Amino acid sequence: MQPVDDLFAPESEPVAAATAGYVLCEFDGLAIAIPQSDVFAIEHGSELAAPLPGENVIGWFASTQGPWPVYALNRSLGIATHLSTERSFIVFLKADTWPLGILAQSVRIIGNATELTTQQIPGPLAKYANGINGVARISAKQVAYVFEQHSLLALLTQLTVLPEISLGVRYG
């Protein structure tokens, strides 16, 4: 598995230039733009191990470093415990202990941040934005929530009890 920085960086450009953009993820009728510098890797989500009873993950991705938790977000940016539609991709976020995955129906790389024209969240609403920096039009009929650096990971951390105990039960 290669980090996303290595997969998408042209040979002649420094990695910093390749991580200046966003990874656009679509799921459940919602689109989010994650800073590319927050993304560890993008994988196909076809082979996830099922969660144990009581786990709040949608599944586990088997990596050479051990299992990585994978979550599914709903259109309210909460944790989904079941999926209404198939999601084929996992976007892994960089984290201290192990990467955290988010399932997505589609993933697109936006190589340069200037390709997204972001409108800031208005002041009174900003306190409810959960790390969302703004919104950006991605098509004639759709906008994406644009996250600040590290804020989607912070949101996931707030929404979940990180599965340290589950790792011991599952693989201990």
mmCIF file with all atom_site columns, N, CA and C in Angstrom, residues 21-76:
data_model
loop_
_atom_site.group_PDB
_atom_site.id
_atom_site.type_symbol
_atom_site.label_atom_id
_atom_site.label_alt_id
_atom_site.label_comp_id
_atom_site.label_asym_id
_atom_site.label_entity_id
_atom_site.label_seq_id
_atom_site.pdbx_PDB_ins_code
_atom_site.Cartn_x
_atom_site.Cartn_y
_atom_site.Cartn_z
_atom_site.occupancy
_atom_site.B_iso_or_equiv
_atom_site.pdbx_formal_charge
_atom_site.auth_seq_id
_atom_site.auth_comp_id
_atom_site.auth_asym_id
_atom_site.auth_atom_id
_atom_site.pdbx_PDB_model_num
ATOM 1   N N  . GLY A 1 21 ? -3.933  20.086 -2.597 1.00 0.00 ? 21 GLY A N  1
ATOM 2   C CA . GLY A 1 21 ? -5.315  20.000 -3.033 1.00 0.00 ? 21 GLY A CA 1
ATOM 3   C C  . GLY A 1 21 ? -6.211  19.304 -2.026 1.00 0.00 ? 21 GLY A C  1
ATOM 4   N N  . TYR A 1 22 ? -7.255  18.693 -2.560 1.00 0.00 ? 22 TYR A N  1
ATOM 5   C CA . TYR A 1 22 ? -8.265  18.027 -1.743 1.00 0.00 ? 22 TYR A CA 1
ATOM 6   C C  . TYR A 1 22 ? -8.572  16.650 -2.302 1.00 0.00 ? 22 TYR A C  1
ATOM 7   N N  . VAL A 1 23 ? -9.105  15.808 -1.444 1.00 0.00 ? 23 VAL A N  1
ATOM 8   C CA . VAL A 1 23 ? -9.700  14.552 -1.852 1.00 0.00 ? 23 VAL A CA 1
ATOM 9   C C  . VAL A 1 23 ? -11.198 14.733 -1.661 1.00 0.00 ? 23 VAL A C  1
ATOM 10  N N  . LEU A 1 24 ? -11.938 14.618 -2.747 1.00 0.00 ? 24 LEU A N  1
ATOM 11  C CA . LEU A 1 24 ? -13.383 14.803 -2.719 1.00 0.00 ? 24 LEU A CA 1
ATOM 12  C C  . LEU A 1 24 ? -14.038 13.438 -2.562 1.00 0.00 ? 24 LEU A C  1
ATOM 13  N N  . CYS A 1 25 ? -14.798 13.260 -1.485 1.00 0.00 ? 25 CYS A N  1
ATOM 14  C CA . CYS A 1 25 ? -15.473 11.997 -1.194 1.00 0.00 ? 25 CYS A CA 1
ATOM 15  C C  . CYS A 1 25 ? -16.978 12.216 -1.261 1.00 0.00 ? 25 CYS A C  1
ATOM 16  N N  . GLU A 1 26 ? -17.668 11.299 -1.912 1.00 0.00 ? 26 GLU A N  1
ATOM 17  C CA . GLU A 1 26 ? -19.123 11.386 -1.987 1.00 0.00 ? 26 GLU A CA 1
ATOM 18  C C  . GLU A 1 26 ? -19.734 10.130 -1.379 1.00 0.00 ? 26 GLU A C  1
ATOM 19  N N  . PHE A 1 27 ? -20.775 10.333 -0.560 1.00 0.00 ? 27 PHE A N  1
ATOM 20  C CA . PHE A 1 27 ? -21.489 9.232  0.074  1.00 0.00 ? 27 PHE A CA 1
ATOM 21  C C  . PHE A 1 27 ? -22.837 9.746  0.548  1.00 0.00 ? 27 PHE A C  1
ATOM 22  N N  . ASP A 1 28 ? -23.831 8.893  0.496  1.00 0.00 ? 28 ASP A N  1
ATOM 23  C CA . ASP A 1 28 ? -25.152 9.189  1.056  1.00 0.00 ? 28 ASP A CA 1
ATOM 24  C C  . ASP A 1 28 ? -25.710 10.527 0.563  1.00 0.00 ? 28 ASP A C  1
ATOM 25  N N  . GLY A 1 29 ? -25.425 10.886 -0.685 1.00 0.00 ? 29 GLY A N  1
ATOM 26  C CA . GLY A 1 29 ? -25.914 12.144 -1.247 1.00 0.00 ? 29 GLY A CA 1
ATOM 27  C C  . GLY A 1 29 ? -25.156 13.370 -0.783 1.00 0.00 ? 29 GLY A C  1
ATOM 28  N N  . LEU A 1 30 ? -24.036 13.180 -0.119 1.00 0.00 ? 30 LEU A N  1
ATOM 29  C CA . LEU A 1 30 ? -23.241 14.275 0.434  1.00 0.00 ? 30 LEU A CA 1
ATOM 30  C C  . LEU A 1 30 ? -21.841 14.225 -0.165 1.00 0.00 ? 30 LEU A C  1
ATOM 31  N N  . ALA A 1 31 ? -21.211 15.383 -0.288 1.00 0.00 ? 31 ALA A N  1
ATOM 32  C CA . ALA A 1 31 ? -19.818 15.447 -0.745 1.00 0.00 ? 31 ALA A CA 1
ATOM 33  C C  . ALA A 1 31 ? -19.010 16.219 0.288  1.00 0.00 ? 31 ALA A C  1
ATOM 34  N N  . ILE A 1 32 ? -17.812 15.712 0.592  1.00 0.00 ? 32 ILE A N  1
ATOM 35  C CA . ILE A 1 32 ? -16.900 16.423 1.488  1.00 0.00 ? 32 ILE A CA 1
ATOM 36  C C  . ILE A 1 32 ? -15.540 16.526 0.811  1.00 0.00 ? 32 ILE A C  1
ATOM 37  N N  . ALA A 1 33 ? -14.869 17.630 1.048  1.00 0.00 ? 33 ALA A N  1
ATOM 38  C CA . ALA A 1 33 ? -13.516 17.851 0.531  1.00 0.00 ? 33 ALA A CA 1
ATOM 39  C C  . ALA A 1 33 ? -12.564 17.823 1.720  1.00 0.00 ? 33 ALA A C  1
ATOM 40  N N  . ILE A 1 34 ? -11.625 16.887 1.686  1.00 0.00 ? 34 ILE A N  1
ATOM 41  C CA . ILE A 1 34 ? -10.656 16.690 2.763  1.00 0.00 ? 34 ILE A CA 1
ATOM 42  C C  . ILE A 1 34 ? -9.304  17.174 2.257  1.00 0.00 ? 34 ILE A C  1
ATOM 43  N N  . PRO A 1 35 ? -8.568  17.962 3.045  1.00 0.00 ? 35 PRO A N  1
ATOM 44  C CA . PRO A 1 35 ? -7.226  18.357 2.593  1.00 0.00 ? 35 PRO A CA 1
ATOM 45  C C  . PRO A 1 35 ? -6.398  17.117 2.253  1.00 0.00 ? 35 PRO A C  1
ATOM 46  N N  . GLN A 1 36 ? -5.771  17.133 1.109  1.00 0.00 ? 36 GLN A N  1
ATOM 47  C CA . GLN A 1 36 ? -4.993  15.976 0.672  1.00 0.00 ? 36 GLN A CA 1
ATOM 48  C C  . GLN A 1 36 ? -3.870  15.663 1.655  1.00 0.00 ? 36 GLN A C  1
ATOM 49  N N  . SER A 1 37 ? -3.384  16.661 2.364  1.00 0.00 ? 37 SER A N  1
ATOM 50  C CA . SER A 1 37 ? -2.325  16.435 3.349  1.00 0.00 ? 37 SER A CA 1
ATOM 51  C C  . SER A 1 37 ? -2.808  15.610 4.540  1.00 0.00 ? 37 SER A C  1
ATOM 52  N N  . ASP A 1 38 ? -4.127  15.495 4.739  1.00 0.00 ? 38 ASP A N  1
ATOM 53  C CA . ASP A 1 38 ? -4.689  14.680 5.818  1.00 0.00 ? 38 ASP A CA 1
ATOM 54  C C  . ASP A 1 38 ? -4.862  13.218 5.425  1.00 0.00 ? 38 ASP A C  1
ATOM 55  N N  . VAL A 1 39 ? -4.735  12.915 4.138  1.00 0.00 ? 39 VAL A N  1
ATOM 56  C CA . VAL A 1 39 ? -5.045  11.576 3.634  1.00 0.00 ? 39 VAL A CA 1
ATOM 57  C C  . VAL A 1 39 ? -3.781  10.722 3.593  1.00 0.00 ? 39 VAL A C  1
ATOM 58  N N  . PHE A 1 40 ? -3.890  9.541  4.201  1.00 0.00 ? 40 PHE A N  1
ATOM 59  C CA . PHE A 1 40 ? -2.778  8.593  4.211  1.00 0.00 ? 40 PHE A CA 1
ATOM 60  C C  . PHE A 1 40 ? -2.794  7.723  2.955  1.00 0.00 ? 40 PHE A C  1
ATOM 61  N N  . ALA A 1 41 ? -3.960  7.182  2.623  1.00 0.00 ? 41 ALA A N  1
ATOM 62  C CA . ALA A 1 41 ? -4.074  6.282  1.471  1.00 0.00 ? 41 ALA A CA 1
ATOM 63  C C  . ALA A 1 41 ? -5.527  6.176  1.053  1.00 0.00 ? 41 ALA A C  1
ATOM 64  N N  . ILE A 1 42 ? -5.721  5.712  -0.168 1.00 0.00 ? 42 ILE A N  1
ATOM 65  C CA . ILE A 1 42 ? -7.051  5.403  -0.685 1.00 0.00 ? 42 ILE A CA 1
ATOM 66  C C  . ILE A 1 42 ? -7.011  3.946  -1.125 1.00 0.00 ? 42 ILE A C  1
ATOM 67  N N  . GLU A 1 43 ? -7.967  3.169  -0.646 1.00 0.00 ? 43 GLU A N  1
ATOM 68  C CA . GLU A 1 43 ? -8.006  1.734  -0.947 1.00 0.00 ? 43 GLU A CA 1
ATOM 69  C C  . GLU A 1 43 ? -9.386  1.356  -1.460 1.00 0.00 ? 43 GLU A C  1
ATOM 70  N N  . HIS A 1 44 ? -9.459  0.198  -2.104 1.00 0.00 ? 44 HIS A N  1
ATOM 71  C CA . HIS A 1 44 ? -10.747 -0.353 -2.500 1.00 0.00 ? 44 HIS A CA 1
ATOM 72  C C  . HIS A 1 44 ? -11.374 -0.991 -1.267 1.00 0.00 ? 44 HIS A C  1
ATOM 73  N N  . GLY A 1 45 ? -12.647 -0.805 -1.074 1.00 0.00 ? 45 GLY A N  1
ATOM 74  C CA . GLY A 1 45 ? -13.300 -1.262 0.148  1.00 0.00 ? 45 GLY A CA 1
ATOM 75  C C  . GLY A 1 45 ? -14.040 -2.569 0.032  1.00 0.00 ? 45 GLY A C  1
ATOM 76  N N  . SER A 1 46 ? -13.626 -3.432 -0.863 1.00 0.00 ? 46 SER A N  1
ATOM 77  C CA . SER A 1 46 ? -14.399 -4.648 -1.112 1.00 0.00 ? 46 SER A CA 1
ATOM 78  C C  . SER A 1 46 ? -14.222 -5.722 -0.041 1.00 0.00 ? 46 SER A C  1
ATOM 79  N N  . GLU A 1 47 ? -13.131 -5.718 0.680  1.00 0.00 ? 47 GLU A N  1
ATOM 80  C CA . GLU A 1 47 ? -12.878 -6.807 1.617  1.00 0.00 ? 47 GLU A CA 1
ATOM 81  C C  . GLU A 1 47 ? -12.647 -6.288 3.029  1.00 0.00 ? 47 GLU A C  1
ATOM 82  N N  . LEU A 1 48 ? -13.730 -5.933 3.682  1.00 0.00 ? 48 LEU A N  1
ATOM 83  C CA . LEU A 1 48 ? -13.645 -5.505 5.076  1.00 0.00 ? 48 LEU A CA 1
ATOM 84  C C  . LEU A 1 48 ? -14.072 -6.657 5.975  1.00 0.00 ? 48 LEU A C  1
ATOM 85  N N  . ALA A 1 49 ? -13.355 -6.832 7.073  1.00 0.00 ? 49 ALA A N  1
ATOM 86  C CA . ALA A 1 49 ? -13.781 -7.794 8.086  1.00 0.00 ? 49 ALA A CA 1
ATOM 87  C C  . ALA A 1 49 ? -14.948 -7.184 8.846  1.00 0.00 ? 49 ALA A C  1
ATOM 88  N N  . ALA A 1 50 ? -15.932 -7.996 9.147  1.00 0.00 ? 50 ALA A N  1
ATOM 89  C CA . ALA A 1 50 ? -17.128 -7.516 9.838  1.00 0.00 ? 50 ALA A CA 1
ATOM 90  C C  . ALA A 1 50 ? -16.793 -7.085 11.263 1.00 0.00 ? 50 ALA A C  1
ATOM 91  N N  . PRO A 1 51 ? -17.517 -6.096 11.773 1.00 0.00 ? 51 PRO A N  1
ATOM 92  C CA . PRO A 1 51 ? -17.292 -5.679 13.161 1.00 0.00 ? 51 PRO A CA 1
ATOM 93  C C  . PRO A 1 51 ? -17.849 -6.709 14.138 1.00 0.00 ? 51 PRO A C  1
ATOM 94  N N  . LEU A 1 52 ? -17.300 -6.705 15.329 1.00 0.00 ? 52 LEU A N  1
ATOM 95  C CA . LEU A 1 52 ? -17.833 -7.521 16.409 1.00 0.00 ? 52 LEU A CA 1
ATOM 96  C C  . LEU A 1 52 ? -19.046 -6.805 16.998 1.00 0.00 ? 52 LEU A C  1
ATOM 97  N N  . PRO A 1 53 ? -19.934 -7.515 17.685 1.00 0.00 ? 53 PRO A N  1
ATOM 98  C CA . PRO A 1 53 ? -21.087 -6.855 18.302 1.00 0.00 ? 53 PRO A CA 1
ATOM 99  C C  . PRO A 1 53 ? -20.645 -5.715 19.224 1.00 0.00 ? 53 PRO A C  1
ATOM 100 N N  . GLY A 1 54 ? -21.301 -4.580 19.098 1.00 0.00 ? 54 GLY A N  1
ATOM 101 C CA . GLY A 1 54 ? -20.999 -3.426 19.936 1.00 0.00 ? 54 GLY A CA 1
ATOM 102 C C  . GLY A 1 54 ? -19.961 -2.480 19.373 1.00 0.00 ? 54 GLY A C  1
ATOM 103 N N  . GLU A 1 55 ? -19.257 -2.878 18.327 1.00 0.00 ? 55 GLU A N  1
ATOM 104 C CA . GLU A 1 55 ? -18.277 -1.976 17.715 1.00 0.00 ? 55 GLU A CA 1
ATOM 105 C C  . GLU A 1 55 ? -19.006 -0.948 16.859 1.00 0.00 ? 55 GLU A C  1
ATOM 106 N N  . ASN A 1 56 ? -18.511 0.280  16.866 1.00 0.00 ? 56 ASN A N  1
ATOM 107 C CA . ASN A 1 56 ? -19.155 1.328  16.074 1.00 0.00 ? 56 ASN A CA 1
ATOM 108 C C  . ASN A 1 56 ? -18.486 1.532  14.724 1.00 0.00 ? 56 ASN A C  1
ATOM 109 N N  . VAL A 1 57 ? -17.683 0.584  14.299 1.00 0.00 ? 57 VAL A N  1
ATOM 110 C CA . VAL A 1 57 ? -17.063 0.642  12.978 1.00 0.00 ? 57 VAL A CA 1
ATOM 111 C C  . VAL A 1 57 ? -17.970 -0.088 11.993 1.00 0.00 ? 57 VAL A C  1
ATOM 112 N N  . ILE A 1 58 ? -17.825 0.235  10.716 1.00 0.00 ? 58 ILE A N  1
ATOM 113 C CA . ILE A 1 58 ? -18.571 -0.485 9.678  1.00 0.00 ? 58 ILE A CA 1
ATOM 114 C C  . ILE A 1 58 ? -17.801 -1.740 9.272  1.00 0.00 ? 58 ILE A C  1
ATOM 115 N N  . GLY A 1 59 ? -16.494 -1.740 9.577  1.00 0.00 ? 59 GLY A N  1
ATOM 116 C CA . GLY A 1 59 ? -15.661 -2.892 9.275  1.00 0.00 ? 59 GLY A CA 1
ATOM 117 C C  . GLY A 1 59 ? -14.202 -2.604 9.574  1.00 0.00 ? 59 GLY A C  1
ATOM 118 N N  . TRP A 1 60 ? -13.370 -3.607 9.323  1.00 0.00 ? 60 TRP A N  1
ATOM 119 C CA . TRP A 1 60 ? -11.934 -3.512 9.578  1.00 0.00 ? 60 TRP A CA 1
ATOM 120 C C  . TRP A 1 60 ? -11.183 -3.815 8.293  1.00 0.00 ? 60 TRP A C  1
ATOM 121 N N  . PHE A 1 61 ? -10.192 -2.999 7.994  1.00 0.00 ? 61 PHE A N  1
ATOM 122 C CA . PHE A 1 61 ? -9.341  -3.195 6.826  1.00 0.00 ? 61 PHE A CA 1
ATOM 123 C C  . PHE A 1 61 ? -8.072  -3.897 7.283  1.00 0.00 ? 61 PHE A C  1
ATOM 124 N N  . ALA A 1 62 ? -7.740  -5.004 6.639  1.00 0.00 ? 62 ALA A N  1
ATOM 125 C CA . ALA A 1 62 ? -6.533  -5.754 6.992  1.00 0.00 ? 62 ALA A CA 1
ATOM 126 C C  . ALA A 1 62 ? -5.334  -5.141 6.284  1.00 0.00 ? 62 ALA A C  1
ATOM 127 N N  . SER A 1 63 ? -4.429  -4.560 7.069  1.00 0.00 ? 63 SER A N  1
ATOM 128 C CA . SER A 1 63 ? -3.197  -3.996 6.515  1.00 0.00 ? 63 SER A CA 1
ATOM 129 C C  . SER A 1 63 ? -2.019  -4.812 7.032  1.00 0.00 ? 63 SER A C  1
ATOM 130 N N  . THR A 1 64 ? -0.855  -4.593 6.477  1.00 0.00 ? 64 THR A N  1
ATOM 131 C CA . THR A 1 64 ? 0.335   -5.300 6.950  1.00 0.00 ? 64 THR A CA 1
ATOM 132 C C  . THR A 1 64 ? 0.727   -4.857 8.356  1.00 0.00 ? 64 THR A C  1
ATOM 133 N N  . GLN A 1 65 ? 0.245   -3.690 8.787  1.00 0.00 ? 65 GLN A N  1
ATOM 134 C CA . GLN A 1 65 ? 0.529   -3.197 10.138 1.00 0.00 ? 65 GLN A CA 1
ATOM 135 C C  . GLN A 1 65 ? -0.550  -3.609 11.137 1.00 0.00 ? 65 GLN A C  1
ATOM 136 N N  . GLY A 1 66 ? -1.545  -4.360 10.710 1.00 0.00 ? 66 GLY A N  1
ATOM 137 C CA . GLY A 1 66 ? -2.641  -4.759 11.579 1.00 0.00 ? 66 GLY A CA 1
ATOM 138 C C  . GLY A 1 66 ? -3.949  -4.182 11.076 1.00 0.00 ? 66 GLY A C  1
ATOM 139 N N  . PRO A 1 67 ? -5.035  -4.423 11.803 1.00 0.00 ? 67 PRO A N  1
ATOM 140 C CA . PRO A 1 67 ? -6.344  -3.957 11.344 1.00 0.00 ? 67 PRO A CA 1
ATOM 141 C C  . PRO A 1 67 ? -6.518  -2.452 11.539 1.00 0.00 ? 67 PRO A C  1
ATOM 142 N N  . TRP A 1 68 ? -7.165  -1.825 10.575 1.00 0.00 ? 68 TRP A N  1
ATOM 143 C CA . TRP A 1 68 ? -7.479  -0.397 10.656 1.00 0.00 ? 68 TRP A CA 1
ATOM 144 C C  . TRP A 1 68 ? -8.996  -0.237 10.663 1.00 0.00 ? 68 TRP A C  1
ATOM 145 N N  . PRO A 1 69 ? -9.514  0.589  11.565 1.00 0.00 ? 69 PRO A N  1
ATOM 146 C CA . PRO A 1 69 ? -10.965 0.774  11.624 1.00 0.00 ? 69 PRO A CA 1
ATOM 147 C C  . PRO A 1 69 ? -11.472 1.593  10.437 1.00 0.00 ? 69 PRO A C  1
ATOM 148 N N  . VAL A 1 70 ? -12.652 1.206  9.956  1.00 0.00 ? 70 VAL A N  1
ATOM 149 C CA . VAL A 1 70 ? -13.298 1.912  8.848  1.00 0.00 ? 70 VAL A CA 1
ATOM 150 C C  . VAL A 1 70 ? -14.695 2.315  9.303  1.00 0.00 ? 70 VAL A C  1
ATOM 151 N N  . TYR A 1 71 ? -15.025 3.577  9.093  1.00 0.00 ? 71 TYR A N  1
ATOM 152 C CA . TYR A 1 71 ? -16.314 4.135  9.482  1.00 0.00 ? 71 TYR A CA 1
ATOM 153 C C  . TYR A 1 71 ? -17.098 4.527  8.242  1.00 0.00 ? 71 TYR A C  1
ATOM 154 N N  . ALA A 1 72 ? -18.401 4.588  8.399  1.00 0.00 ? 72 ALA A N  1
ATOM 155 C CA . ALA A 1 72 ? -19.272 5.126  7.360  1.00 0.00 ? 72 ALA A CA 1
ATOM 156 C C  . ALA A 1 72 ? -19.975 6.332  7.968  1.00 0.00 ? 72 ALA A C  1
ATOM 157 N N  . LEU A 1 73 ? -19.909 7.454  7.277  1.00 0.00 ? 73 LEU A N  1
ATOM 158 C CA . LEU A 1 73 ? -20.612 8.648  7.732  1.00 0.00 ? 73 LEU A CA 1
ATOM 159 C C  . LEU A 1 73 ? -21.951 8.739  7.009  1.00 0.00 ? 73 LEU A C  1
ATOM 160 N N  . ASN A 1 74 ? -22.935 9.315  7.698  1.00 0.00 ? 74 ASN A N  1
ATOM 161 C CA . ASN A 1 74 ? -24.218 9.559  7.052  1.00 0.00 ? 74 ASN A CA 1
ATOM 162 C C  . ASN A 1 74 ? -24.278 11.008 6.572  1.00 0.00 ? 74 ASN A C  1
ATOM 163 N N  . ARG A 1 75 ? -25.378 11.395 5.987  1.00 0.00 ? 75 ARG A N  1
ATOM 164 C CA . ARG A 1 75 ? -25.475 12.736 5.416  1.00 0.00 ? 75 ARG A CA 1
ATOM 165 C C  . ARG A 1 75 ? -25.480 13.840 6.470  1.00 0.00 ? 75 ARG A C  1
ATOM 166 N N  . SER A 1 76 ? -25.651 13.489 7.741  1.00 0.00 ? 76 SER A N  1
ATOM 167 C CA . SER A 1 76 ? -25.564 14.469 8.829  1.00 0.00 ? 76 SER A CA 1
ATOM 168 C C  . SER A 1 76 ? -24.177 14.483 9.455  1.00 0.00 ? 76 SER A C  1
#
